[in-house]
């Protein structure tokens, strides 16, 4: 066992589809090939977007693929105290403030918030909480893609860390938990590439360690749209896992040889761990899938 600790952090908004299988498989392969741990975190902090039964369904699907995790699953719904503590700390440091700007106002600004409520000292009723973002991180080194530079306006925005509807923002929960779980490298899909700068900004503000980041190519439909349950990405739990796994391996640049194509999942995975190398993972941010 090495010090490497990776993770997969699905949101239970629906069953796993091919895109999320790729993220799970890529992070699993990376952790196992480093002889590290692979932790599982259920990001169930947004009930309006969740689907009943999806969390269990995701766990059962991972088991069918033989993507085994270490230790207990961490549920974000059980972590409110930790998020509250982080929020309170930021407020005490003067690094957070209330904002009641209507969405319409921010839209009129072109979508990036201008810090309007920073000195207003609102009482918190019907308010979101924003981070005082004094020196936003605007670039980082991605383990696969090299230097990633984001738009400065985006990087410097006072983004939301607690929502007006009372829910914690993903950005806050994700950094608190990556630190809590001791994650050394975050491996996930390219849809979250840009948000990395915000997470690093928050890690700095909270004095948390900054893990390494590595973003895998994203599977998109041939029309360029992201796979999601909104556009009917077929849940992979319903098809033969052996075939979906062979396809996901091929997607990551690791096409199984003919005698292993559609072999039992543990057999495919043992082979894949033994020859997994970052250099064979495609560098594209998106890869088009043919609808079949
Ligand atoms: N829960 C997020 C999602 O499913 C992923 C979070 C992450 O990997 O940082 O999109
Ligand atoms: Zn405001």
Coordinates of C-alpha atoms and ligand atoms in Angstrom, one line a residue:
X1 CA 0.0 0.0 0.0
X2 CA 1.3 3.5 -0.9
X3 CA 0.2 6.9 0.3
X4 CA -1.9 7.5 -2.8
X5 CA -5.6 8.1 -2.0
X6 CA -8.0 8.6 -4.8
X7 CA -11.8 8.7 -4.9
X8 CA -15.0 8.5 -6.9
X9 CA -17.7 11.0 -5.9
X10 CA -20.9 10.4 -7.7
X11 CA -24.1 12.5 -7.2
X12 CA -27.1 10.3 -6.8
X13 CA -29.1 12.2 -9.4
X14 CA -29.7 9.1 -11.4
X15 CA -28.1 5.7 -12.2
X16 CA -24.6 5.5 -13.6
X17 CA -24.2 6.0 -17.3
X18 CA -21.3 5.4 -19.6
X19 CA -19.7 8.8 -18.8
X20 CA -19.8 8.2 -15.0
X21 CA -18.5 4.6 -15.6
X22 CA -15.4 6.1 -17.4
X23 CA -14.8 8.5 -14.4
X24 CA -15.2 5.7 -11.9
X25 CA -13.0 3.3 -13.9
X26 CA -10.3 5.9 -14.6
X27 CA -10.0 6.9 -11.0
X28 CA -10.0 3.3 -9.9
X29 CA -7.3 2.3 -12.4
X30 CA -5.2 5.2 -11.4
X31 CA -5.4 4.4 -7.7
X32 CA -4.9 0.6 -8.1
X33 CA -2.0 1.1 -10.5
X34 CA -0.4 3.3 -7.8
X35 CA -1.1 0.6 -5.2
X36 CA -3.2 3.2 -3.4
X37 CA -6.6 3.4 -1.9
X38 CA -9.8 4.2 -3.7
X39 CA -12.5 5.8 -1.6
X40 CA -16.2 6.3 -2.4
X41 CA -18.1 9.4 -1.5
X42 CA -21.8 9.9 -2.2
X43 CA -22.4 13.5 -2.9
X44 CA -26.0 13.6 -1.7
X45 CA -26.3 17.3 -0.6
X46 CA -28.7 18.4 -3.2
X47 CA -32.0 16.6 -2.5
X48 CA -34.1 18.5 -5.2
X49 CA -31.7 17.0 -7.8
X50 CA -31.6 13.5 -6.4
X51 CA -33.5 10.4 -7.4
X52 CA -34.8 8.0 -4.8
X53 CA -32.8 4.8 -4.8
X54 CA -30.0 6.2 -7.0
X55 CA -27.3 6.0 -4.3
X56 CA -27.8 2.3 -3.7
X57 CA -28.2 1.7 -7.4
X58 CA -24.8 3.3 -8.0
X59 CA -23.1 1.1 -5.3
X60 CA -24.7 -2.1 -6.7
X61 CA -23.6 -1.1 -10.2
X62 CA -20.0 -0.5 -9.1
X63 CA -20.0 -3.9 -7.4
X64 CA -21.2 -5.6 -10.6
X65 CA -18.3 -4.0 -12.4
X66 CA -15.9 -5.3 -9.7
X67 CA -14.9 -1.7 -9.0
X68 CA -14.3 -2.3 -5.3
X69 CA -13.7 0.6 -2.9
X70 CA -11.8 0.8 0.4
X71 CA -13.5 1.5 3.7
X72 CA -17.0 2.8 4.3
X73 CA -18.8 5.0 1.9
X74 CA -18.8 8.7 3.0
X75 CA -22.3 10.3 2.6
X76 CA -22.2 14.1 2.3
X77 CA -25.7 14.2 3.9
X78 CA -24.0 13.1 7.1
X79 CA -21.4 15.9 7.0
X80 CA -23.3 19.1 7.6
X81 CA -21.5 19.8 10.8
X82 CA -18.2 19.9 9.0
X83 CA -19.5 22.2 6.3
X84 CA -21.0 24.5 8.9
X85 CA -17.7 24.6 10.7
X86 CA -15.9 25.6 7.5
X87 CA -18.5 28.2 6.7
X88 CA -18.4 29.7 10.2
X89 CA -14.7 29.9 10.1
X90 CA -14.7 31.7 6.8
X91 CA -17.3 34.2 8.3
X92 CA -15.2 34.7 11.4
X93 CA -12.2 35.5 9.2
X94 CA -14.2 38.0 7.2
X95 CA -13.9 35.8 4.2
X96 CA -17.6 35.3 3.5
X97 CA -20.6 37.6 3.2
X98 CA -24.3 37.5 2.6
X99 CA -25.7 38.3 -0.8
X100 CA -29.4 38.7 -1.8
X101 CA -28.9 39.8 -5.4
X102 CA -31.5 38.3 -7.7
X103 CA -30.4 36.0 -10.4
X104 CA -31.6 38.6 -13.0
X105 CA -29.1 41.1 -11.8
X106 CA -26.2 38.7 -12.2
X107 CA -27.5 37.7 -15.6
X108 CA -27.5 41.4 -16.6
X109 CA -23.9 41.6 -15.6
X110 CA -23.0 38.9 -18.1
X111 CA -23.2 36.0 -15.5
X112 CA -20.2 36.9 -13.4
X113 CA -21.0 38.4 -10.0
X114 CA -19.4 41.8 -9.2
X115 CA -19.1 41.8 -5.4
X116 CA -22.1 44.1 -5.0
X117 CA -23.0 42.9 -1.5
X118 CA -19.5 42.8 -0.1
X119 CA -19.8 45.8 2.2
X120 CA -23.6 45.8 2.6
X121 CA -23.6 43.8 5.9
X122 CA -26.9 42.1 5.2
X123 CA -28.6 40.1 8.0
X124 CA -28.6 36.8 6.2
X125 CA -32.4 36.5 5.7
X126 CA -33.1 35.0 2.2
X127 CA -29.4 35.3 1.3
X128 CA -26.7 33.2 -0.3
X129 CA -23.2 33.3 1.2
X130 CA -20.3 34.2 -1.0
X131 CA -16.6 33.8 -0.6
X132 CA -14.5 37.0 -0.4
X133 CA -12.2 36.0 -3.3
X134 CA -9.2 38.2 -2.9
X135 CA -6.7 36.4 -5.1
X136 CA -8.4 33.7 -7.0
X137 CA -6.4 30.9 -8.4
X138 CA -6.7 31.1 -12.2
X139 CA -4.5 28.3 -13.4
X140 CA -3.3 24.8 -12.2
X141 CA -1.3 21.9 -13.5
X142 CA -3.5 19.0 -14.6
X143 CA -1.9 15.6 -14.4
X144 CA -3.0 14.7 -17.9
X145 CA -3.6 18.0 -19.7
X146 CA -0.7 20.1 -18.4
X147 CA -1.2 23.8 -17.5
X148 CA -4.9 24.8 -17.5
X149 CA -5.6 28.6 -17.6
X150 CA -9.1 29.8 -16.9
X151 CA -10.8 33.1 -17.5
X152 CA -9.7 35.6 -14.8
X153 CA -13.2 37.0 -14.2
X154 CA -14.4 33.5 -13.5
X155 CA -11.4 32.8 -11.2
X156 CA -11.8 36.0 -9.3
X157 CA -15.6 35.9 -8.8
X158 CA -16.9 35.8 -5.3
X159 CA -18.6 32.5 -5.8
X160 CA -21.4 31.0 -3.7
X161 CA -20.5 28.6 -0.9
X162 CA -23.9 28.4 0.7
X163 CA -27.0 28.6 -1.3
X164 CA -30.0 30.8 -0.7
X165 CA -32.2 27.8 -0.5
X166 CA -30.2 26.7 2.6
X167 CA -28.1 24.0 0.8
X168 CA -24.3 23.9 0.9
X169 CA -22.6 24.6 -2.4
X170 CA -20.8 21.7 -4.1
X171 CA -17.5 23.7 -4.1
X172 CA -17.5 23.9 -0.3
X173 CA -18.5 20.3 0.4
X174 CA -16.1 18.9 -2.1
X175 CA -13.0 20.6 -0.6
X176 CA -13.9 19.9 3.0
X177 CA -14.4 16.2 2.2
X178 CA -11.4 15.8 -0.1
X179 CA -9.3 17.1 2.8
X180 CA -11.2 15.0 5.4
X181 CA -10.7 11.8 3.4
X182 CA -7.0 12.7 2.8
X183 CA -7.3 12.6 -1.0
X184 CA -4.0 13.0 -2.7
X185 CA -5.2 13.1 -6.3
X186 CA -8.6 13.9 -7.7
X187 CA -9.3 12.0 -10.9
X188 CA -12.6 12.9 -12.6
X189 CA -14.3 14.0 -15.8
X190 CA -13.5 17.0 -17.8
X191 CA -16.9 18.6 -17.1
X192 CA -15.3 19.7 -13.8
X193 CA -12.0 21.0 -15.2
X194 CA -12.7 24.7 -14.7
X195 CA -14.2 24.3 -11.2
X196 CA -10.8 23.1 -10.1
X197 CA -9.6 26.7 -9.8
X198 CA -12.4 27.5 -7.4
X199 CA -11.7 24.5 -5.3
X200 CA -8.0 25.5 -5.0
X201 CA -9.1 29.0 -4.1
X202 CA -11.2 27.6 -1.3
X203 CA -8.5 25.2 -0.2
X204 CA -6.2 28.2 0.2
X205 CA -8.8 30.2 2.1
X206 CA -9.5 27.4 4.4
X207 CA -5.8 26.4 4.8
X208 CA -6.5 22.9 3.4
X209 CA -3.9 20.8 1.5
X210 CA -4.3 21.0 -2.3
X211 CA -4.4 17.5 -3.9
X212 CA -3.2 16.8 -7.4
X213 CA -5.9 17.0 -10.2
X214 CA -6.3 14.9 -13.3
X215 CA -9.2 15.2 -15.7
X216 CA -10.3 12.4 -18.0
X217 CA -11.9 12.9 -21.4
X218 CA -15.6 13.3 -21.3
X219 CA -17.9 11.0 -23.3
X220 CA -20.3 13.2 -25.3
X221 CA -23.0 12.4 -27.8
X222 CA -22.1 13.0 -31.4
X223 CA -24.1 16.2 -31.3
X224 CA -21.6 17.4 -28.6
X225 CA -24.1 17.1 -25.7
X226 CA -23.0 15.7 -22.4
X227 CA -24.3 12.3 -21.4
X228 CA -26.9 12.8 -18.7
X229 CA -30.1 11.4 -17.6
X230 CA -31.8 14.6 -19.1
X231 CA -30.8 13.4 -22.5
X232 CA -31.5 9.8 -22.0
X233 CA -28.0 8.3 -21.6
X234 CA -28.8 4.7 -21.1
X235 CA -28.1 3.5 -17.5
X236 CA -25.2 1.0 -17.8
X237 CA -26.6 -1.0 -14.9
X238 CA -29.0 -2.6 -17.3
X239 CA -26.6 -3.9 -19.9
X240 CA -24.0 -6.7 -19.7
X241 CA -21.2 -5.2 -17.5
X242 CA -18.5 -7.1 -19.4
X243 CA -19.3 -5.3 -22.6
X244 CA -19.7 -1.8 -21.0
X245 CA -16.4 -2.4 -19.2
X246 CA -14.5 -3.3 -22.4
X247 CA -15.9 -0.2 -24.1
X248 CA -15.0 2.0 -21.1
X249 CA -11.4 0.6 -21.1
X250 CA -11.2 1.2 -24.9
X251 CA -12.4 4.8 -24.3
X252 CA -9.5 5.3 -21.9
X253 CA -7.0 4.0 -24.5
X254 CA -6.8 0.5 -23.1
X255 CA -8.6 -1.7 -25.6
X256 CA -8.7 -5.2 -24.2
X257 CA -7.1 -7.8 -26.5
X258 CA -9.6 -10.1 -28.3
X259 CA -9.4 -12.9 -25.7
X260 CA -10.2 -10.4 -22.9
X261 CA -12.9 -8.4 -24.7
X262 CA -16.1 -9.0 -22.7
X263 CA -14.3 -11.3 -20.3
X264 CA -15.5 -11.3 -16.7
X265 CA -15.0 -7.9 -15.1
X266 CA -12.4 -9.0 -12.5
X267 CA -10.3 -10.6 -15.3
X268 CA -10.5 -7.4 -17.5
X269 CA -9.6 -5.2 -14.5
X270 CA -6.6 -7.3 -13.4
X271 CA -5.2 -7.0 -16.9
X272 CA -6.0 -3.3 -17.1
X273 CA -4.3 -2.5 -13.8
X274 CA -1.2 -4.3 -14.9
X275 CA -0.8 -2.2 -18.1
X276 CA -2.5 1.1 -17.2
X277 CA -0.4 4.1 -18.1
X278 CA -1.4 7.8 -18.2
X279 CA 0.5 8.1 -21.5
X280 CA -2.1 6.0 -23.3
X281 CA -5.1 8.0 -22.0
X282 CA -6.4 10.3 -24.8
X283 CA -5.7 14.0 -24.2
X284 CA -8.9 15.2 -25.8
X285 CA -11.3 17.0 -23.5
X286 CA -14.3 15.4 -25.2
X287 CA -14.7 12.3 -27.2
X288 CA -17.8 11.8 -29.4
X289 CA -19.8 8.6 -28.9
X290 CA -21.7 7.1 -31.8
X291 CA -25.2 6.4 -30.7
X292 CA -25.9 2.7 -31.0
Ligands
LIG1 N1 -20.4 14.8 -7.6 C1 -19.9 15.3 -8.7 C2 -20.6 14.8 -10.0 O1 -21.1 13.7 -9.9 C3 -18.4 15.0 -8.9 C4 -17.5 15.6 -7.9 C5 -16.1 15.5 -8.1 O2 -15.6 14.5 -8.7 O3 -15.3 16.4 -7.7 O4 -20.6 15.4 -11.0
LIG2 ZN1 -25.2 40.4 -4.0

